[in-house]
Short mmCIF file of C-alpha atoms and ligand atoms in Angstrom, two decimals:
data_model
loop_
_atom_site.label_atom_id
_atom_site.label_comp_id
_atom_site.label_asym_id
_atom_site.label_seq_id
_atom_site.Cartn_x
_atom_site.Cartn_y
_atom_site.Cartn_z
CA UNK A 165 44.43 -82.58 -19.69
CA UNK A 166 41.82 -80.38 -21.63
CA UNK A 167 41.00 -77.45 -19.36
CA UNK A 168 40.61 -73.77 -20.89
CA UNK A 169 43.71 -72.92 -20.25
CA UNK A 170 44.92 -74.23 -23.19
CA UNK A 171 42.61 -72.15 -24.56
CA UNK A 172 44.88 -69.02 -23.41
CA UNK A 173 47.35 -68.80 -26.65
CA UNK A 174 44.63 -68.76 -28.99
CA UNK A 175 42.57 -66.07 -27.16
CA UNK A 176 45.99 -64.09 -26.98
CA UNK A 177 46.19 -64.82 -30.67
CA UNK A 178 42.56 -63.52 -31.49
CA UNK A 179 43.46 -60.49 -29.76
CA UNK A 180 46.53 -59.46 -30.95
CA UNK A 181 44.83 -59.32 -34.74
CA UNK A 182 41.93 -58.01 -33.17
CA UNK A 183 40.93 -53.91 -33.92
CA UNK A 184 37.63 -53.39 -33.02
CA UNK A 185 35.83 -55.86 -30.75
CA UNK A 186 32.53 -56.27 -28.67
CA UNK A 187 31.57 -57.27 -24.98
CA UNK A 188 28.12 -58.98 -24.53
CA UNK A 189 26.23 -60.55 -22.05
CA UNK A 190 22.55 -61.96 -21.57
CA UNK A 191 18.94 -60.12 -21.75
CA UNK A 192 17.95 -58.67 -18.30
CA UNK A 193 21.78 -58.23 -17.90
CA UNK A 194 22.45 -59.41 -13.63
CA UNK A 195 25.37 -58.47 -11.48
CA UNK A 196 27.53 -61.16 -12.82
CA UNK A 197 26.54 -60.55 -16.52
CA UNK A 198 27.30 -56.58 -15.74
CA UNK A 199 30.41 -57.12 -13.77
CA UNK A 200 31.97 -59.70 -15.72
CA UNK A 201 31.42 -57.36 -18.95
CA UNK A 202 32.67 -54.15 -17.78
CA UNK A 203 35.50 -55.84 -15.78
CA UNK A 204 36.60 -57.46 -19.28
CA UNK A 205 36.04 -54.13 -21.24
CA UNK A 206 38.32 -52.34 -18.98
CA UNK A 207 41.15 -55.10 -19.04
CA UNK A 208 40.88 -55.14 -23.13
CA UNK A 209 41.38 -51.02 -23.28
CA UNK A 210 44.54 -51.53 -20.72
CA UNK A 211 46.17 -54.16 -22.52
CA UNK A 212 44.99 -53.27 -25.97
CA UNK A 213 45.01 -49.73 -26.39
CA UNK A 214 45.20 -49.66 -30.14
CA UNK A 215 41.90 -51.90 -30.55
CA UNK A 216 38.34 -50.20 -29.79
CA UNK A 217 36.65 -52.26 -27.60
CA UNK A 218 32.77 -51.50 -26.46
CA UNK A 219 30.57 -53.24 -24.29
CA UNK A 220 26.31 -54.26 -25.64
CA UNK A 221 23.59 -55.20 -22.94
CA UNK A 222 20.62 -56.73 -25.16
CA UNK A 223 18.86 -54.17 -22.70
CA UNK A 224 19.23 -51.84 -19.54
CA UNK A 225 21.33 -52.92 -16.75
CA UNK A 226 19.00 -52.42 -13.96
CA UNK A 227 19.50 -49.03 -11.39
CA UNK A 228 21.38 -51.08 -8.82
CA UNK A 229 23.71 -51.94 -10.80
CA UNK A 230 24.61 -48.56 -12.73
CA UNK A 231 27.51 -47.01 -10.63
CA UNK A 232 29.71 -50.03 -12.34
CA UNK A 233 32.40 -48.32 -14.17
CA UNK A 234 31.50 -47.81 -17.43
CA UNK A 235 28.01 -48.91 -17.36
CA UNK A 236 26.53 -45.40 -18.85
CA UNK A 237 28.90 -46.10 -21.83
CA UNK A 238 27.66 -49.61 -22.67
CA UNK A 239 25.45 -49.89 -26.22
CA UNK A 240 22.09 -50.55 -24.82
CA UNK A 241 20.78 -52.89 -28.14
CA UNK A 242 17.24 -52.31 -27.60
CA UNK A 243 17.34 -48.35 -27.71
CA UNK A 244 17.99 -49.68 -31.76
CA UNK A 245 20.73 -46.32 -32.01
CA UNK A 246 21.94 -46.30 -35.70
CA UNK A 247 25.91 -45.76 -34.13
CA UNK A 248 25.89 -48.42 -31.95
CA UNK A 249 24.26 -51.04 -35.04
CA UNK A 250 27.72 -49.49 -37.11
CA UNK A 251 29.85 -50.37 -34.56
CA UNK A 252 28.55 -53.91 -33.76
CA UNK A 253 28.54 -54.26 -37.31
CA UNK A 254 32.27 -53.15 -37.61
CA UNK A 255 33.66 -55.48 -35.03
CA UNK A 256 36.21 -58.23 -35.71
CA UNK A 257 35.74 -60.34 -32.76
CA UNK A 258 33.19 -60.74 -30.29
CA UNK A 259 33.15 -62.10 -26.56
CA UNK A 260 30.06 -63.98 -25.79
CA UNK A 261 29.90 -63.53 -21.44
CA UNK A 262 27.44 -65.30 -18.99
CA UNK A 263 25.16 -67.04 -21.23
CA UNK A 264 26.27 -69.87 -24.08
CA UNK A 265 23.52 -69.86 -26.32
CA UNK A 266 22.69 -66.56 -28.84
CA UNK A 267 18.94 -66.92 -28.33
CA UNK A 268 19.69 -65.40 -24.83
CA UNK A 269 20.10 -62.37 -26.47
CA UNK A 270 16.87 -61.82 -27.82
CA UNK A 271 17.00 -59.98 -30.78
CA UNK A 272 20.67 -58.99 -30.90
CA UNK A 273 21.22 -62.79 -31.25
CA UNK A 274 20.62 -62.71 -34.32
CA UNK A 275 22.58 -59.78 -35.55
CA UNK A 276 25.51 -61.74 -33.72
CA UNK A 277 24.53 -65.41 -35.18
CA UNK A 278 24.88 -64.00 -39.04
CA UNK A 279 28.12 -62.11 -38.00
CA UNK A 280 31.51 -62.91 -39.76
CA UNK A 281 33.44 -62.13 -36.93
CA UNK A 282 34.48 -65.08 -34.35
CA UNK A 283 32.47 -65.50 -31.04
CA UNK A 284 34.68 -66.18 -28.14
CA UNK A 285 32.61 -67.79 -25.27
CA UNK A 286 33.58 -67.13 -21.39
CA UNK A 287 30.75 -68.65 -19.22
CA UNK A 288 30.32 -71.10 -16.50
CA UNK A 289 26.49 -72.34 -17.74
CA UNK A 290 25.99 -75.96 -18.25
CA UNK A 291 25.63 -77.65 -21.87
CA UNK A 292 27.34 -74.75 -24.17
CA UNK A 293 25.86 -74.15 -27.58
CA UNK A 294 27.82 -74.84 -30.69
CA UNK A 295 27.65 -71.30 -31.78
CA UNK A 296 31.52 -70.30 -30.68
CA UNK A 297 35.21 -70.63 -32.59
CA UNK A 298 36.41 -70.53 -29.22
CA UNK A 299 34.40 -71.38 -25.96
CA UNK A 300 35.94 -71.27 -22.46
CA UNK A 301 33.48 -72.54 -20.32
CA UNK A 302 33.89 -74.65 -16.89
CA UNK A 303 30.86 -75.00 -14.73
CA UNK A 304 33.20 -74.99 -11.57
CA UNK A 305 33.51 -71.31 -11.68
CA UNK A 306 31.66 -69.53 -9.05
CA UNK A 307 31.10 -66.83 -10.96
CA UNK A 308 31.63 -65.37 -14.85
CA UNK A 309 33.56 -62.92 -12.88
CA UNK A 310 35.75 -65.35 -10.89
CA UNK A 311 36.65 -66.97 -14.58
CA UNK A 312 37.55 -63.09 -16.27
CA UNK A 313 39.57 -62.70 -13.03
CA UNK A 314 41.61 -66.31 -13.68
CA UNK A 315 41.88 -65.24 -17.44
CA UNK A 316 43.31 -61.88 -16.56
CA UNK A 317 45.47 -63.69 -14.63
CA UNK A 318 46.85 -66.84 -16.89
CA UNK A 319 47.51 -63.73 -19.69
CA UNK A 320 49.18 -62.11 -17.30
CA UNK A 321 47.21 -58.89 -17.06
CA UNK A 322 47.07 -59.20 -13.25
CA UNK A 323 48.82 -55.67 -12.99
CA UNK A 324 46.14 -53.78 -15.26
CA UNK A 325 43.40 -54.45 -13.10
CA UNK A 326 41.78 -50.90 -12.12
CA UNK A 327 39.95 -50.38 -8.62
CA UNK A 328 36.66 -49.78 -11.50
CA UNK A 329 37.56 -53.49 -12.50
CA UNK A 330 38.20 -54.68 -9.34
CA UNK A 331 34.76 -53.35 -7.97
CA UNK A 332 33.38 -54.19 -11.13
CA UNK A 333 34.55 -58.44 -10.50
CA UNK A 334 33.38 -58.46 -6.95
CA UNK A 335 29.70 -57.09 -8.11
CA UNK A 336 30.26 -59.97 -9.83
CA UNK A 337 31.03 -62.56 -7.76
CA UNK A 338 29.50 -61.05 -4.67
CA UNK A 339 25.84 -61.64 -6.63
CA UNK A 340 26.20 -64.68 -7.72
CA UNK A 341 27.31 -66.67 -5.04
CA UNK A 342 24.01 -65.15 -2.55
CA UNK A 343 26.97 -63.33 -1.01
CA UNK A 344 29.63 -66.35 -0.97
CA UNK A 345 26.86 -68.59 0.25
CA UNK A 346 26.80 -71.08 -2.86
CA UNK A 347 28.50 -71.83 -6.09
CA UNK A 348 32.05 -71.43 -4.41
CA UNK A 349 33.62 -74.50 -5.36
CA UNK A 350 37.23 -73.83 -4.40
CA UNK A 351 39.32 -72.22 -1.83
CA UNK A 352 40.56 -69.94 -4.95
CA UNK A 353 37.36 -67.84 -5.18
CA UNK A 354 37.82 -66.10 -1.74
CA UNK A 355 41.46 -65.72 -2.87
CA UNK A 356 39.66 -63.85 -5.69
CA UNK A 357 37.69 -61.88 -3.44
CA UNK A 358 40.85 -61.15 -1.02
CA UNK A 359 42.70 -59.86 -4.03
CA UNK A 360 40.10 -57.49 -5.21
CA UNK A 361 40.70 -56.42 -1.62
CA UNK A 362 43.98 -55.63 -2.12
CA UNK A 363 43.26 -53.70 -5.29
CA UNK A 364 41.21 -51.61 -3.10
CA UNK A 365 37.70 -52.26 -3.37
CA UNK A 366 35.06 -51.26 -0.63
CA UNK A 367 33.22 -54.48 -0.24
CA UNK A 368 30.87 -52.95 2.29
CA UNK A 369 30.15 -50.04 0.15
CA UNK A 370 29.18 -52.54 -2.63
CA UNK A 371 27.07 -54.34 -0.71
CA UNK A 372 25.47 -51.26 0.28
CA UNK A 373 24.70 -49.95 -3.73
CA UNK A 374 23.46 -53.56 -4.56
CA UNK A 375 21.35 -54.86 -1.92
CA UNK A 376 20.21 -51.60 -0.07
CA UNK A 377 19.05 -49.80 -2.79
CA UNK A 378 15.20 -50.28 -3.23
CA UNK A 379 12.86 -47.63 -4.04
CA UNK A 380 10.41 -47.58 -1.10
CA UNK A 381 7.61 -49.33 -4.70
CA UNK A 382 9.85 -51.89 -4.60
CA UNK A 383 9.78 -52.81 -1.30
CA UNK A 384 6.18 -52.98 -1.13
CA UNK A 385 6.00 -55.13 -3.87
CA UNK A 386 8.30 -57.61 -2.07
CA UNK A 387 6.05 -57.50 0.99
CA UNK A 388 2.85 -57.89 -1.31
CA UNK A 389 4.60 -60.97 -3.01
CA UNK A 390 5.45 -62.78 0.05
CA UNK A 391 2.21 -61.61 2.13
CA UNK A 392 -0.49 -62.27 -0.55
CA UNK A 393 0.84 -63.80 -3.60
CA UNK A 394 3.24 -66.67 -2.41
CA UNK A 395 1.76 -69.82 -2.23
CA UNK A 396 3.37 -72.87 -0.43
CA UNK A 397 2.71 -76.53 -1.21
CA UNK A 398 3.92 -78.43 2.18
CA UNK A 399 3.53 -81.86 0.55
CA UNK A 400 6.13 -81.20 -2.26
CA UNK A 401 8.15 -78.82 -0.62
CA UNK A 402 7.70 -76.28 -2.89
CA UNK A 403 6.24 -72.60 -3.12
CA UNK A 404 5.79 -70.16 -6.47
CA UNK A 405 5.04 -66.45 -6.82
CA UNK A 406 2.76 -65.41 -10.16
CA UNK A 407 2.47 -61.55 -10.72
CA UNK A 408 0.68 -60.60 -14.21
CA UNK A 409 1.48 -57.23 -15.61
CA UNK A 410 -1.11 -55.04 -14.12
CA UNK A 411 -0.07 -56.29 -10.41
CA UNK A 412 3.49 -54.89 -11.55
CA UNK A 413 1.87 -51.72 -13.29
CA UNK A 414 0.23 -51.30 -9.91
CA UNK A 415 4.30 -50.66 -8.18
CA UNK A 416 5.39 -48.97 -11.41
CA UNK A 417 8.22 -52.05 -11.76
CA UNK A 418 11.46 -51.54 -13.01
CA UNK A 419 13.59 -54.13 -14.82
CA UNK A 420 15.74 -55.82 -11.96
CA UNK A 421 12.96 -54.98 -9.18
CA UNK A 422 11.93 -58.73 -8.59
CA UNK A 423 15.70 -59.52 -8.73
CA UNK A 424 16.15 -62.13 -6.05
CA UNK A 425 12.63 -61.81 -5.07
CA UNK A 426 12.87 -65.87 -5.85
CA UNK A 427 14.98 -67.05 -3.35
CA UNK A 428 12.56 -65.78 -0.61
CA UNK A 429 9.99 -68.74 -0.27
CA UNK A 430 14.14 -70.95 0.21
CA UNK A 431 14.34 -69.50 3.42
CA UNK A 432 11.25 -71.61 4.42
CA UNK A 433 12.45 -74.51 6.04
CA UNK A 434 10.30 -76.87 4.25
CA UNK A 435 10.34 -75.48 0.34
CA UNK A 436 13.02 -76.80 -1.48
CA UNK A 437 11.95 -75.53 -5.10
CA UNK A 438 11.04 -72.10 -5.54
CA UNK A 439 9.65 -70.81 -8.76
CA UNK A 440 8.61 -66.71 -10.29
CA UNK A 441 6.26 -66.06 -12.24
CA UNK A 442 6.16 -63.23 -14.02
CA UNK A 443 4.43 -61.90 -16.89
CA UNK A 444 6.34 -59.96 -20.01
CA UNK A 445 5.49 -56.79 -20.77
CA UNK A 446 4.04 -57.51 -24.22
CA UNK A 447 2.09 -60.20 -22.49
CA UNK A 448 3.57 -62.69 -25.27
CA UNK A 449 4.67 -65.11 -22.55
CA UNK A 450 5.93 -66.01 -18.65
CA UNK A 451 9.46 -65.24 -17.57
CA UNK A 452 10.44 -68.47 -15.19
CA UNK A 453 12.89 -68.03 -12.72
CA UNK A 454 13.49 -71.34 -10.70
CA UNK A 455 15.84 -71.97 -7.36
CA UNK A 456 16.38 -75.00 -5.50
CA UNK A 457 18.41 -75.77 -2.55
CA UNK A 458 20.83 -78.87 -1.53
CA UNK A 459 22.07 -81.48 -3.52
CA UNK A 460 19.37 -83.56 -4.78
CA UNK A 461 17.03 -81.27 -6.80
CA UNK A 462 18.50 -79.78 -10.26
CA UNK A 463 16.60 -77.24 -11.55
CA UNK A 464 18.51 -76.63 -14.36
CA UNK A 465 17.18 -79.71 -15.74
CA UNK A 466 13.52 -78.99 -14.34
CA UNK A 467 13.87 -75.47 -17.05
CA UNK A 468 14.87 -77.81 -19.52
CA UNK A 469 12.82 -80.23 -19.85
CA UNK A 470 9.68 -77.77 -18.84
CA UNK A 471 10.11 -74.48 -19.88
CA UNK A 472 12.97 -74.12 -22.70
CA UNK A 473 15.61 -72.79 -20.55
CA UNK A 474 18.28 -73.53 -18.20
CA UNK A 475 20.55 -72.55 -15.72
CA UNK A 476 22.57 -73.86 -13.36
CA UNK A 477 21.92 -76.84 -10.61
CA UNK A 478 20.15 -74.15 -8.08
CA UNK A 479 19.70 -71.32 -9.80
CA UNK A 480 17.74 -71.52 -13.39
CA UNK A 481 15.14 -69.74 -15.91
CA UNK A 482 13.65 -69.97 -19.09
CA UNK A 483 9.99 -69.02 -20.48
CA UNK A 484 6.41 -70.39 -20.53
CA UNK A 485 4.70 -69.34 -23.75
CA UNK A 486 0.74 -69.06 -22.77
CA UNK A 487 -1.24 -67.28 -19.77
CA UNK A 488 0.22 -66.40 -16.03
CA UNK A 489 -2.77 -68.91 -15.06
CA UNK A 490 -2.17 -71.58 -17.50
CA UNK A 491 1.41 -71.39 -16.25
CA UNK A 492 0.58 -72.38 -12.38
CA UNK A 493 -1.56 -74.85 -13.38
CA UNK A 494 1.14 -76.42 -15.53
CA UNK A 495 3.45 -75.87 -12.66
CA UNK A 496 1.30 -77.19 -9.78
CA UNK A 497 0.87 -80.27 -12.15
CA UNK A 498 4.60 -80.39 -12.81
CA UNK A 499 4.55 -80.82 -8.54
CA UNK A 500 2.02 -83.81 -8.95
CA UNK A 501 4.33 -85.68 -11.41
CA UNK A 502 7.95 -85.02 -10.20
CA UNK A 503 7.86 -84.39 -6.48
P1 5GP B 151 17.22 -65.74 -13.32
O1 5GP B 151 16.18 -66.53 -12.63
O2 5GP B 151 18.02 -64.93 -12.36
O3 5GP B 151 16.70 -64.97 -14.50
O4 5GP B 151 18.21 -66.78 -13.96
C1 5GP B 151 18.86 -67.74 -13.18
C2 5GP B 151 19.86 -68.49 -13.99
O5 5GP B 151 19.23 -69.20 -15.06
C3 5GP B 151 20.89 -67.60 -14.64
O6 5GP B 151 22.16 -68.20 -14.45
C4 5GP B 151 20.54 -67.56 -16.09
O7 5GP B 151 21.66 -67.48 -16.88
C5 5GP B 151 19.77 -68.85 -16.32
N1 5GP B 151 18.65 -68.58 -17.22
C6 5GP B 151 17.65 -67.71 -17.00
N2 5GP B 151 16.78 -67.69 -18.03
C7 5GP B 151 17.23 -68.58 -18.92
C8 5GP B 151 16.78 -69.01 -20.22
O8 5GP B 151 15.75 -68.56 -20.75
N3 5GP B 151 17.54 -69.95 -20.84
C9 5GP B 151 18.67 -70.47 -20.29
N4 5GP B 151 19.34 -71.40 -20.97
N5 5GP B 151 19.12 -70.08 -19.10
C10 5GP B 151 18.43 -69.15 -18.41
MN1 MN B 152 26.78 -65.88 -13.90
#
């Protein structure tokens, strides 16, 4: 049977010839994207100590996510440091985590794409690019976290796991399951999360630095989305939240503050589809951010097929390329036709 662990011996391969390598993961890097990374990053410098091994976010992980060990020494690709361009430029093998397509990296996408040096692909995203010499990628994974954990493990680099990593995985896995509520397909992800346990971890302490951490602005812009800017359509179970740029200005947002912010309008009984709206900062174009709940509804292929992205079954995003208004009207039409 073809699973990605027969993919093991040529990873080990690619690593053993490997001397100076590089971490990445998606634009608007999340917990998963962040924990998977840095969890990866520390496992390399354990078992590798002879090859340099670095860690590039296309931009800023967000504030609740920088006590992950090792975040302040990630190369932030957007802060365009002349060091950091040398060393991506230097590297002999690259691991692509989170995301399987390079144009989720915005413009360090294309630095990778012209690259000589192999792409190795560890994601559990649906429909992979064919932009990697080696891709493990199984949509059964809960998490990109879970699959670094069960990669770890088939190389057999179980016992190199630090309490950073550990904490690291479960930041992980912890946001991208809603807290173990979806995307856990198999009795071995809590078997994950037990041995992350044993490694010492303080899952309550986590919890704490990831989900009770907003600034008081951040709050109130959750209240004002949900009070005054959420807008429910009963007959097609579905609800969406537009903010433009100067209603963000107006709670000086930070990257990662409407993080979640999505999955509100779910915990109506009735809405089944939830979409977010949200302006860029260059006002070039919409950020999407789709969720769905149950069985029936993919919104993976909704981004798709609507607004050049993707995701997952539940959980999915991708952009709208005209104005925040034009974009709810297409939506509310998109509501019309399909549901
Ligand atoms: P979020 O709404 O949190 O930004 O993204 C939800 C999910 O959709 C994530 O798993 C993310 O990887 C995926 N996703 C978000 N934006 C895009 C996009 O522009 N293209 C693709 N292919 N996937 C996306
Ligand atoms: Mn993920």
């Amino acid at each position: 049977m073809l699973t990605w662990k027969n993919n093991i011996e040529a990873l080990r391969n690619l690593l053993s010839n490997a001397r100076q390598c590089l971490v990445t993961s998606h634009v608007n890097p999340d917990g998963d994207a962040v924990g998977a990374s840095l969890a990866w990053w520390s496992y390399l410098k354990a078992a590798y100590p002879e090859m340099e091994a670095r860690v590039a976010f296309p931009n800023r992980c967000p504030e609740f996510l920088r006590w992950v060990e090792g975040a302040d020494q990630a190369i932030v690709y957007a802060d365009g440091s002349e060091s950091a361009q040398r060393y991506i430029k230097g590297c002999d093998l690259i691991f692509c985590l989170d995301f399987n397509a390079l144009n989720r990296l915005d413009g360090m996408g294309e630095a990778l794409a012209s690259h000589a040096a192999p792409r190795v692909l560890i994601d559990h995203h649906r429909q992979p690019a064919d932009e990697f010499q080696l891709a493990f990628s199984d949509i059964s994974m809960s998490s990109t976290s879970e699959f670094i954990y069960r990669i770890v493990a088939a190389l057999g680099g179980k016992p190199l796991l630090s309490k950073g990593a550990a904490e690291a995985l479960y930041a992980g896995l912890v946001t991208d399951t809603g807290s173990f509520s979806f995307g856990v397909n198999t009795p071995e992800t809590f078997r994950m999360a037990a041995d992350l346990m044993e490694l010492g971890i303080d899952k309550d302490e986590i919890a704490n630095k990831i989900y009770d951490s907003y600034s008081e602005k951040r709050m109130r812009l959750l209240g004002y989305c949900l009070q005054s800017k959420m807008r429910v359509f009963p007959r097609h179970r579905a609800a969406y939240v537009a903010l433009s740029r100067s209603e963000l200005d107006e709670f000086c947002f930070q990257p990662g503050d409407t993080e979640g912010f999505v999955n509100f309008p779910l915990s109506i009984k009735k809405v089944r589809l939830s979409a977010l709206f949200i302006e860029s900062a260059d006002k070039t174009h919409i950020r999407v951010s789709l969720r769905s709940k149950g069985k029936d509804l993919s919104v993976s292929e909704l981004a798709r097929k609507y607004f050049n992205g993707g995701g997952h079954f539940n959980a999915s995003g991708g952009k709208y390329f005209d104005s925040l208004k034009n974009c709810e009207d297409y939506f509310e039409k998109i509501l019309k036709d399909e549901f």
